[in-house]
Coordinates of C-alpha atoms in Angstrom, one line a residue:
M1 CA -1.8 -12.6 -2.2
N2 CA -0.3 -15.6 -1.6
R3 CA -0.4 -15.8 -2.9
K4 CA 2.3 -17.0 -5.7
T5 CA 8.6 -21.1 -8.4
L6 CA 10.4 -18.0 -8.6
V7 CA 13.1 -15.7 -10.8
L8 CA 15.7 -13.3 -11.2
P9 CA 16.9 -10.1 -12.9
A10 CA 16.3 -10.7 -16.5
V11 CA 13.8 -12.5 -18.7
V12 CA 15.4 -15.8 -19.6
G13 CA 14.6 -17.4 -23.0
L14 CA 13.2 -20.9 -23.6
L15 CA 15.6 -23.7 -23.0
A16 CA 16.4 -25.8 -26.1
P17 CA 13.6 -28.3 -26.7
V18 CA 14.5 -32.0 -26.4
L19 CA 13.5 -35.0 -28.4
A20 CA 10.1 -35.7 -29.9
A21 CA 7.2 -36.9 -27.8
C22 CA 7.1 -40.6 -27.2
G23 CA 3.4 -41.1 -26.7
S24 CA 0.1 -39.5 -25.9
T25 CA -1.6 -38.3 -22.8
D26 CA -4.7 -40.0 -21.6
S27 CA -6.6 -36.6 -21.8
G28 CA -6.8 -35.2 -25.2
A29 CA -3.5 -35.8 -26.9
D30 CA -5.5 -36.5 -29.9
G31 CA -5.9 -32.8 -30.3
K32 CA -9.6 -32.8 -29.3
G33 CA -9.6 -33.2 -25.5
A34 CA -8.6 -30.7 -22.8
I35 CA -5.0 -29.6 -22.2
V36 CA -4.3 -30.9 -18.7
V37 CA -2.2 -28.7 -16.4
G38 CA -0.9 -30.0 -13.1
T39 CA -0.3 -27.9 -9.9
T40 CA 0.4 -28.6 -6.3
D41 CA -1.8 -25.6 -5.2
Q42 CA -4.4 -26.7 -2.6
L43 CA -7.9 -25.3 -2.7
V44 CA -9.5 -26.3 0.7
A45 CA -12.7 -25.2 2.4
S46 CA -12.3 -25.1 6.2
K47 CA -14.1 -23.7 9.3
E48 CA -11.8 -20.7 9.2
N49 CA -12.3 -20.2 5.4
P50 CA -15.5 -21.7 4.0
A51 CA -15.3 -19.4 0.9
P52 CA -11.9 -20.0 -0.5
L53 CA -12.8 -18.9 -4.1
D54 CA -14.7 -15.7 -3.3
P55 CA -12.7 -12.7 -4.7
A56 CA -13.5 -10.7 -1.5
I57 CA -11.8 -13.4 0.6
A58 CA -9.2 -15.0 -1.6
Y59 CA -5.6 -13.6 -1.4
D60 CA -3.5 -16.6 -2.4
A61 CA -1.6 -17.3 -5.6
G62 CA -3.3 -20.6 -6.2
V63 CA -6.8 -19.3 -5.7
W64 CA -6.1 -16.2 -7.9
N65 CA -4.9 -18.5 -10.7
V66 CA -8.5 -19.9 -10.7
L67 CA -10.1 -16.5 -10.5
R68 CA -8.0 -15.1 -13.3
Q69 CA -9.5 -17.6 -15.7
T70 CA -13.1 -17.0 -14.8
V71 CA -13.5 -13.5 -13.4
Q72 CA -12.9 -10.4 -15.5
T73 CA -11.2 -7.2 -14.4
L74 CA -11.6 -3.7 -15.7
T75 CA -7.9 -3.6 -16.7
T76 CA -5.2 -6.2 -17.3
V77 CA -1.4 -6.1 -17.4
P78 CA -0.2 -7.2 -20.9
N79 CA 1.7 -10.4 -21.2
G80 CA 5.3 -9.5 -20.9
G81 CA 4.6 -6.5 -18.6
G82 CA 4.0 -2.8 -19.1
E83 CA 1.2 -0.5 -18.0
P84 CA -2.3 -1.9 -17.6
V85 CA -4.7 -1.8 -20.6
P86 CA -8.5 -2.0 -20.6
E87 CA -10.0 -5.5 -20.3
A88 CA -13.7 -5.5 -19.3
A89 CA -13.5 -1.8 -19.8
R90 CA -13.1 -0.2 -23.3
S91 CA -11.3 2.8 -21.7
C92 CA -10.0 3.8 -18.3
T93 CA -8.2 7.0 -17.3
F94 CA -7.4 9.3 -14.4
T95 CA -9.6 12.4 -14.8
D96 CA -7.4 14.7 -12.6
T97 CA -3.8 15.5 -12.4
A98 CA -3.5 14.4 -8.8
N99 CA -4.4 10.7 -9.6
E100 CA -7.3 10.7 -7.2
S101 CA -10.2 10.1 -9.6
Y102 CA -10.3 7.2 -12.0
R103 CA -13.0 6.6 -14.6
C104 CA -13.7 3.4 -16.6
T105 CA -16.3 2.8 -19.3
L106 CA -17.4 -0.8 -19.9
R107 CA -17.2 -2.5 -23.3
A108 CA -20.5 -2.6 -25.2
G109 CA -22.5 -5.8 -24.9
L110 CA -20.5 -7.2 -22.1
T111 CA -22.3 -10.2 -20.4
F112 CA -21.6 -12.8 -17.7
A113 CA -21.3 -16.4 -18.9
D114 CA -25.0 -17.0 -18.2
G115 CA -26.0 -14.2 -20.6
A116 CA -26.8 -11.6 -17.9
P117 CA -25.5 -8.1 -18.8
V118 CA -22.5 -6.8 -16.9
T119 CA -23.4 -3.3 -15.7
A120 CA -21.6 -0.5 -13.8
E121 CA -23.6 -1.5 -10.8
D122 CA -22.1 -5.0 -10.9
V123 CA -18.7 -3.5 -11.0
K124 CA -19.5 -1.2 -8.0
H125 CA -21.0 -4.1 -6.1
S126 CA -18.1 -6.4 -6.7
I127 CA -15.4 -4.0 -5.5
Q128 CA -17.5 -2.4 -2.7
R129 CA -18.1 -5.8 -1.1
V130 CA -14.4 -6.5 -0.9
I131 CA -14.1 -3.3 1.2
D132 CA -17.3 -4.0 3.3
I133 CA -16.5 -7.6 4.0
H134 CA -13.0 -6.6 5.0
A135 CA -11.7 -10.1 5.4
D136 CA -8.7 -10.2 7.6
S137 CA -7.0 -12.6 5.2
G138 CA -8.4 -11.0 2.1
P139 CA -7.1 -8.5 -0.5
V140 CA -8.9 -5.4 1.0
G141 CA -5.5 -3.7 1.5
L142 CA -5.3 -3.3 -2.3
L143 CA -8.5 -1.3 -2.4
D144 CA -8.6 0.5 1.0
N145 CA -7.8 3.9 -0.4
I146 CA -11.1 4.0 -2.3
D147 CA -13.3 6.7 -0.8
M148 CA -16.4 6.3 -3.0
I149 CA -17.5 4.4 -6.1
E150 CA -19.8 6.3 -8.4
T151 CA -21.8 5.0 -11.4
K152 CA -23.1 6.9 -14.3
G153 CA -25.6 5.1 -16.5
E154 CA -25.1 1.4 -17.3
D155 CA -21.5 1.6 -18.3
Q156 CA -19.5 4.1 -16.4
V157 CA -17.7 3.7 -13.0
I158 CA -15.8 6.4 -11.3
F159 CA -13.4 5.6 -8.4
H160 CA -12.8 8.5 -6.0
L161 CA -9.6 7.9 -4.0
N162 CA -8.7 9.1 -0.5
T163 CA -5.1 9.7 -1.6
P164 CA -3.3 9.9 -4.9
D165 CA -2.4 6.5 -6.3
A166 CA -0.6 6.1 -9.6
T167 CA -0.6 2.3 -9.0
F168 CA -4.5 2.1 -8.9
P169 CA -4.8 0.8 -12.5
Y170 CA -2.6 -2.1 -11.5
K171 CA -4.8 -2.9 -8.6
L172 CA -7.9 -3.0 -10.8
A173 CA -6.1 -5.7 -12.8
T174 CA -6.0 -8.1 -9.8
P175 CA -8.7 -10.6 -8.9
A176 CA -9.4 -8.4 -5.8
A177 CA -11.3 -6.2 -8.3
G178 CA -12.8 -9.1 -10.2
I179 CA -16.3 -8.4 -11.5
V180 CA -19.0 -10.9 -10.2
P181 CA -22.7 -10.9 -10.8
K182 CA -24.5 -8.9 -8.1
A183 CA -27.3 -11.5 -7.9
Q184 CA -25.0 -14.3 -6.9
Y185 CA -22.5 -12.7 -4.5
P186 CA -23.9 -11.2 -1.3
A187 CA -22.9 -7.6 -0.4
N188 CA -21.9 -8.2 3.2
E189 CA -20.9 -11.9 3.4
A190 CA -18.8 -14.4 1.5
R191 CA -20.2 -16.8 -1.1
T192 CA -19.3 -20.2 0.3
G193 CA -18.1 -23.2 -1.7
F194 CA -15.9 -23.6 -4.8
Q195 CA -18.1 -22.3 -7.7
V196 CA -16.9 -19.1 -9.5
D197 CA -19.1 -17.2 -11.9
G198 CA -18.0 -14.2 -14.0
S199 CA -17.4 -12.9 -17.5
G200 CA -13.8 -14.1 -17.9
P201 CA -12.3 -16.2 -20.7
Y202 CA -13.5 -19.5 -19.2
T203 CA -16.4 -21.0 -17.3
M204 CA -15.4 -23.5 -14.6
K205 CA -16.7 -26.7 -13.0
P206 CA -14.8 -28.0 -9.9
Q207 CA -14.6 -31.6 -8.8
V208 CA -14.6 -31.6 -5.0
E209 CA -13.5 -34.5 -2.8
D210 CA -13.6 -34.3 1.0
G211 CA -13.8 -30.5 1.2
R212 CA -11.0 -29.9 -1.3
V213 CA -10.8 -29.4 -5.0
A214 CA -9.3 -32.4 -7.0
K215 CA -9.8 -31.0 -10.5
I216 CA -11.2 -28.0 -12.3
A217 CA -12.6 -28.2 -15.8
F218 CA -12.3 -24.9 -17.7
E219 CA -14.3 -24.4 -20.9
K220 CA -14.0 -21.4 -23.2
N221 CA -16.6 -18.9 -22.5
P222 CA -18.4 -18.1 -25.8
S223 CA -19.8 -14.9 -24.3
Y224 CA -16.3 -13.5 -23.4
K225 CA -15.4 -10.0 -24.7
G226 CA -12.1 -8.6 -23.7
E227 CA -8.4 -8.1 -24.4
L228 CA -7.4 -11.7 -24.1
K229 CA -7.1 -14.1 -27.0
V230 CA -8.3 -17.6 -26.0
L231 CA -6.3 -20.2 -28.0
N232 CA -8.0 -23.4 -26.8
D233 CA -11.4 -24.7 -26.0
K234 CA -10.8 -26.7 -22.8
V235 CA -8.2 -26.8 -20.1
E236 CA -8.3 -29.1 -17.1
M237 CA -6.4 -28.3 -13.9
D238 CA -5.4 -31.3 -11.8
L239 CA -4.4 -30.6 -8.2
F240 CA -1.7 -32.9 -6.7
P241 CA -0.6 -33.4 -3.1
D242 CA 3.0 -32.8 -3.9
A243 CA 5.6 -32.3 -6.7
E244 CA 6.5 -36.0 -6.8
A245 CA 3.0 -37.1 -7.6
M246 CA 2.7 -34.3 -10.2
G247 CA 6.0 -35.4 -11.8
K248 CA 4.8 -39.0 -11.9
A249 CA 1.6 -37.9 -13.7
L250 CA 3.7 -36.1 -16.3
D251 CA 5.9 -39.1 -16.8
E252 CA 2.9 -41.3 -17.2
E253 CA 1.4 -38.9 -19.8
K254 CA -1.6 -38.1 -17.6
I255 CA -1.0 -34.4 -17.7
H256 CA 0.5 -32.1 -20.4
L257 CA 2.1 -29.5 -18.1
M258 CA 3.7 -29.4 -14.7
T259 CA 3.5 -25.9 -13.2
R260 CA 3.4 -24.8 -9.6
A261 CA 5.5 -25.9 -7.9
M262 CA 8.1 -28.1 -9.3
S263 CA 10.8 -29.1 -6.8
P264 CA 14.4 -27.8 -7.3
E265 CA 15.5 -31.4 -7.7
Q266 CA 13.0 -31.9 -10.5
A267 CA 14.1 -28.8 -12.4
Q268 CA 17.8 -29.6 -11.8
D269 CA 17.4 -33.2 -13.0
M270 CA 15.7 -32.0 -16.2
L271 CA 18.4 -29.4 -16.8
V272 CA 21.2 -32.0 -16.4
E273 CA 19.5 -34.8 -18.2
P274 CA 16.8 -33.7 -20.6
R275 CA 14.0 -36.3 -20.9
E276 CA 12.6 -37.6 -24.1
G277 CA 9.3 -36.0 -25.0
I278 CA 9.5 -33.4 -22.2
D279 CA 10.6 -29.7 -22.6
L280 CA 11.7 -27.6 -19.6
T281 CA 10.9 -23.9 -19.9
E282 CA 12.6 -21.4 -17.7
L283 CA 10.5 -18.3 -17.1
P284 CA 11.0 -14.9 -15.5
G285 CA 9.6 -14.6 -12.0
L286 CA 9.2 -12.0 -9.3
A287 CA 8.4 -14.0 -6.2
I288 CA 10.4 -13.9 -3.0
S289 CA 10.8 -15.9 0.2
Y290 CA 11.2 -14.3 3.6
L291 CA 10.7 -14.7 7.4
G292 CA 8.0 -12.8 9.2
F293 CA 7.7 -11.9 12.9
N294 CA 5.1 -11.1 15.5
T295 CA 6.9 -8.0 16.5
K296 CA 4.9 -7.8 19.8
D297 CA 6.4 -11.1 21.0
P298 CA 9.4 -10.2 23.2
V299 CA 11.2 -13.3 22.2
V300 CA 11.8 -11.8 18.8
D301 CA 12.4 -8.2 19.9
K302 CA 14.1 -5.9 17.4
P303 CA 17.8 -6.8 18.4
V304 CA 16.9 -10.5 18.1
R305 CA 15.6 -9.9 14.5
Q306 CA 18.7 -7.8 13.7
A307 CA 21.0 -10.6 15.0
M308 CA 19.2 -13.1 12.8
A309 CA 19.7 -10.8 9.8
Q310 CA 23.4 -10.7 10.7
I311 CA 23.8 -14.5 11.0
I312 CA 21.7 -16.0 8.2
D313 CA 23.7 -16.8 5.1
R314 CA 21.3 -16.4 2.2
G315 CA 23.9 -17.5 -0.4
Q316 CA 24.4 -20.8 1.4
I317 CA 20.6 -21.4 1.6
A318 CA 20.0 -20.5 -2.0
G319 CA 23.0 -22.6 -3.3
K320 CA 22.7 -25.7 -1.1
V321 CA 18.9 -26.0 -1.0
Y322 CA 17.8 -24.6 -4.3
G323 CA 20.9 -24.9 -6.5
T324 CA 20.7 -22.9 -9.7
T325 CA 17.0 -22.2 -9.2
A326 CA 17.4 -19.4 -6.6
E327 CA 19.7 -16.5 -5.6
P328 CA 20.1 -14.6 -2.3
L329 CA 17.8 -11.6 -1.7
Y330 CA 18.8 -8.5 0.4
S331 CA 15.6 -6.5 0.1
L332 CA 11.8 -7.0 0.0
I333 CA 12.0 -5.6 -3.5
P334 CA 13.7 -8.2 -5.9
S335 CA 16.6 -7.2 -8.0
S336 CA 14.6 -7.2 -11.3
I337 CA 12.2 -4.5 -10.0
A338 CA 13.1 -0.8 -10.4
G339 CA 14.0 0.8 -7.1
H340 CA 15.7 -2.3 -5.7
T341 CA 18.6 -1.8 -3.3
N342 CA 20.6 -4.3 -1.4
A343 CA 19.5 -2.7 1.9
F344 CA 20.2 -5.7 4.2
F345 CA 23.7 -6.3 2.7
N346 CA 24.5 -2.6 3.0
K347 CA 23.5 -2.6 6.7
Y348 CA 24.8 -6.0 7.8
G349 CA 27.4 -7.1 5.2
E350 CA 28.6 -10.7 5.2
P351 CA 27.2 -13.1 7.8
S352 CA 29.0 -12.6 11.2
T353 CA 28.4 -14.4 14.5
A354 CA 30.6 -11.9 16.2
K355 CA 28.6 -8.9 15.0
A356 CA 25.3 -10.7 15.9
A357 CA 26.7 -11.4 19.4
A358 CA 27.5 -7.7 19.9
I359 CA 24.0 -6.7 18.9
L360 CA 22.4 -9.0 21.5
R361 CA 25.0 -8.2 24.1
D362 CA 24.5 -4.4 23.7
A363 CA 20.7 -4.9 24.1
G364 CA 21.2 -7.0 27.3
I365 CA 19.6 -10.1 25.7
K366 CA 20.6 -13.4 27.2
T367 CA 21.7 -16.2 24.9
P368 CA 20.8 -18.6 23.5
V369 CA 17.5 -17.1 22.4
K370 CA 14.9 -19.8 22.3
F371 CA 11.9 -19.9 20.0
T372 CA 10.1 -22.0 17.3
L373 CA 10.4 -21.1 13.6
H374 CA 7.2 -22.2 11.8
Y375 CA 6.7 -23.0 8.2
T376 CA 4.0 -24.4 5.9
N377 CA 4.8 -27.9 4.6
D378 CA 2.3 -28.0 1.7
H379 CA 2.2 -24.6 0.1
Y380 CA 5.5 -23.4 -1.3
G381 CA 7.0 -26.7 -2.6
P382 CA 8.9 -29.6 -1.2
A383 CA 12.2 -27.8 -0.5
T384 CA 10.7 -25.6 2.2
A385 CA 11.4 -28.1 5.0
T386 CA 15.0 -28.4 3.9
E387 CA 15.3 -24.7 3.8
F388 CA 14.1 -24.2 7.3
K389 CA 16.3 -26.9 8.7
A390 CA 19.2 -25.0 7.0
I391 CA 18.1 -21.7 8.7
Q392 CA 17.8 -23.6 12.0
Q393 CA 21.3 -25.0 11.6
Q394 CA 22.8 -21.6 10.8
L395 CA 21.2 -19.9 13.8
N396 CA 21.9 -22.7 16.3
S397 CA 25.5 -23.3 15.2
S398 CA 26.2 -19.6 16.2
G399 CA 25.6 -20.5 19.8
L400 CA 23.4 -17.5 20.1
F401 CA 20.1 -19.2 19.3
D402 CA 18.2 -22.4 20.3
V403 CA 15.7 -22.6 17.5
S404 CA 13.3 -25.5 16.7
V405 CA 11.3 -25.7 13.5
Q406 CA 7.8 -26.9 13.0
G407 CA 5.7 -27.4 9.8
E408 CA 2.0 -27.2 9.4
E409 CA -0.6 -27.6 6.6
W410 CA -1.4 -24.2 5.0
S411 CA -5.1 -24.5 5.9
K412 CA -4.1 -24.4 9.6
Y413 CA -0.9 -22.4 9.2
R414 CA -2.3 -19.3 7.7
P415 CA -5.0 -18.7 10.3
E416 CA -2.6 -19.3 13.1
Q417 CA 0.0 -17.0 11.6
K418 CA -2.6 -14.2 11.2
R419 CA -3.7 -14.6 14.8
G420 CA -0.2 -13.9 16.0
D421 CA 0.3 -17.5 17.3
Y422 CA 3.8 -17.6 15.8
A423 CA 6.8 -15.5 17.0
A424 CA 8.7 -16.3 13.7
Y425 CA 7.5 -17.9 10.5
G426 CA 8.3 -18.4 6.9
M427 CA 6.3 -17.0 4.0
G428 CA 6.5 -16.4 0.2
W429 CA 5.2 -13.5 -1.8
F430 CA 3.9 -13.7 -5.3
P431 CA 3.3 -10.1 -6.3
D432 CA -0.1 -8.8 -7.3
F433 CA 1.5 -6.5 -9.9
P434 CA 5.1 -5.7 -10.9
D435 CA 5.7 -2.5 -9.1
P436 CA 7.8 -1.7 -5.9
D437 CA 4.6 -0.6 -4.2
N438 CA 3.5 -4.2 -4.1
Y439 CA 6.6 -5.3 -2.2
T440 CA 6.4 -2.6 0.4
A441 CA 2.8 -1.5 1.2
P442 CA 1.5 -5.1 1.7
F443 CA 4.0 -5.5 4.6
L444 CA 4.2 -1.9 6.0
D445 CA 0.7 -0.4 5.5
A446 CA -2.1 -0.5 8.1
N447 CA -4.1 -3.4 6.4
N448 CA -0.9 -5.4 5.8
F449 CA -1.0 -8.9 4.4
L450 CA 0.6 -10.5 7.4
N451 CA -1.7 -8.9 10.0
S452 CA 1.5 -7.8 11.6
P453 CA 1.5 -5.5 14.6
Y454 CA 4.6 -3.7 13.3
R455 CA 4.1 0.0 12.5
S456 CA 6.4 2.6 11.1
R457 CA 4.7 6.0 11.0
E458 CA 7.2 7.3 8.5
A459 CA 6.6 4.4 6.1
E460 CA 2.8 4.3 6.5
K461 CA 2.0 8.0 6.7
V462 CA 4.7 9.6 4.7
L463 CA 6.7 7.4 2.3
I464 CA 4.0 5.0 0.9
P465 CA 1.6 7.9 0.1
Q466 CA 4.5 9.9 -1.3
S467 CA 5.6 7.0 -3.6
R468 CA 2.1 6.6 -5.0
R469 CA 2.0 10.2 -6.2
E470 CA 4.6 9.5 -8.8
A471 CA 3.0 8.7 -12.2
D472 CA 6.5 8.1 -13.4
R473 CA 7.4 5.1 -11.2
T474 CA 11.1 5.6 -11.7
A475 CA 10.8 9.0 -10.0
A476 CA 9.8 7.2 -6.7
A477 CA 13.1 5.3 -6.5
A478 CA 14.5 7.5 -3.7
T479 CA 11.4 7.0 -1.6
Y480 CA 11.6 3.2 -2.1
E481 CA 15.3 3.3 -1.0
K482 CA 14.2 4.9 2.3
L483 CA 11.5 2.2 2.7
Q484 CA 14.0 -0.6 2.2
D485 CA 16.4 1.0 4.7
I486 CA 13.6 1.1 7.3
V487 CA 12.9 -2.6 6.7
A488 CA 16.6 -3.5 7.1
T489 CA 16.9 -1.5 10.3
D490 CA 13.6 -2.6 12.0
V491 CA 13.5 -6.1 10.4
P492 CA 9.7 -6.7 10.6
V493 CA 10.4 -9.1 7.8
L494 CA 13.7 -10.8 6.7
P495 CA 14.1 -11.5 3.0
I496 CA 15.9 -14.7 2.2
W497 CA 15.9 -15.5 -1.6
Q498 CA 14.3 -15.0 -4.9
G499 CA 14.2 -17.7 -7.5
K500 CA 13.4 -19.0 -10.9
Q501 CA 10.2 -20.6 -12.1
Y502 CA 10.0 -23.6 -14.4
V503 CA 7.3 -25.3 -16.4
A504 CA 7.8 -28.8 -17.7
S505 CA 5.6 -29.8 -20.7
R506 CA 5.1 -32.7 -23.0
D507 CA 5.8 -32.1 -26.7
G508 CA 2.9 -31.0 -28.8
I509 CA 1.8 -28.1 -26.5
A510 CA 2.5 -24.5 -27.7
G511 CA 2.3 -21.3 -25.8
V512 CA 4.1 -22.7 -22.7
E513 CA 6.5 -19.7 -22.5
R514 CA 3.5 -17.4 -22.2
S515 CA 1.4 -19.5 -19.9
V516 CA 2.9 -18.2 -16.7
S517 CA 3.6 -14.5 -16.2
A518 CA 6.5 -13.1 -14.2
T519 CA 4.1 -12.6 -11.3
S520 CA 3.4 -16.4 -11.4
E521 CA -0.1 -15.8 -12.9
L522 CA -1.4 -18.8 -14.9
Q523 CA -2.6 -17.7 -18.3
L524 CA -4.2 -20.8 -19.5
W525 CA -5.7 -19.1 -22.6
E526 CA -2.2 -19.0 -24.1
L527 CA -1.9 -22.8 -24.3
N528 CA -2.7 -24.5 -27.6
R529 CA -1.9 -27.4 -29.9
P530 CA -0.3 -26.1 -33.1
S531 CA -1.7 -27.3 -36.4
A532 CA 0.3 -30.0 -38.2

């Protein structure tokens, strides 16, 4: 998921609004035009990925934020969290006590935006093609425990699972399970291009320039039937090359909202000196930042990864690079998710060069250990380069490492990372749903998001299936503690920080505090202009 700006343990309320607006935006400040939302997400078609907006291929936060507006799912997680509720379905339930058979019945009269009926066969086709296409960068891992999809009549779909999975209703709420028209999406290959067709709250029209999306016009879908309440008629999403350009557009009143991803400096500046006509909203978030490794590459063998875990000072990185917008993270599971433990701190304690030297010495590894640490320079915000220079400085100043850093554009970076071209690399994780399963299985299961060669039989064959049997998710806490301890010991990934997410908006726009969920999901239907 990618896809996916970040936050901490508790839901933080709106910051106090500042002074009244001082002008009008070019697009629709008269109350009749589109609400314009800025983002730095990049939607690019490439040789490696000619179908960036196909739900069977897409597994990135920016792409999912387009799909969520246009493609409907059987279930949805309510704004503010909680258990999934029916969306395209009128009812969904497990039909057995083992959580292995899940039945959904579609809403009556459900149609795609073009008027064609949405049938159980469309649902089956949509989800089965994700499994059959099995894109190596796609979301198939969310659905790979489906054994068979059965339909009954025009409106019933039954999912038979290979193993019990109490989290399955959450997975059906993700764009991986988005319902698309069978006639327009091939069963065994991706639908290329940037057009998305579905039965969601909006229709969409992309403006494409040189193989990348510049803008997307969303219009309220008059045929939409579902759980969501659409509070506006039009929203435009403008894609900017960086946070600076997006901030300039907000200042010049060309956009109404600045969303993913504001820079830490922008957020800090607005916190210290509120700007006339602009409100800064701090929102809960569940995203994390971490290092990943090609565990087959001997240069980052297990003792090397452990030594890195022993040296890296997360508090310094969070404080110096991100200021008040991030805090150190000592587990894959953030502190605001039930089941979190400070597994890495429990194992390694405070940063210590002496302890790291002992780990490498006992393993017979010569120092300094030399390798390149890769990061993407256009995907997670402008502070990423500064963060990785800070990590480089910490490792190299120990005398135990000789690390260089290198940044790449996401369109090149992600394919190379998946191929195993990088020994060590930086990534972010924007959760698909707010459950500890989604912070463990995507990294430790067979079809893991990173395409990592790392395997833990205990995690994959015992603990993950065991955790999914618990309908009461708090009852799985002991299992997740074991999973976090495995990660801290083997270090297939190294968590660094979790942070806050902010939205800057011009006065006159309501619903901002509901427009981005804790999982960084854009909910454009919440935005509106209040009546005078």
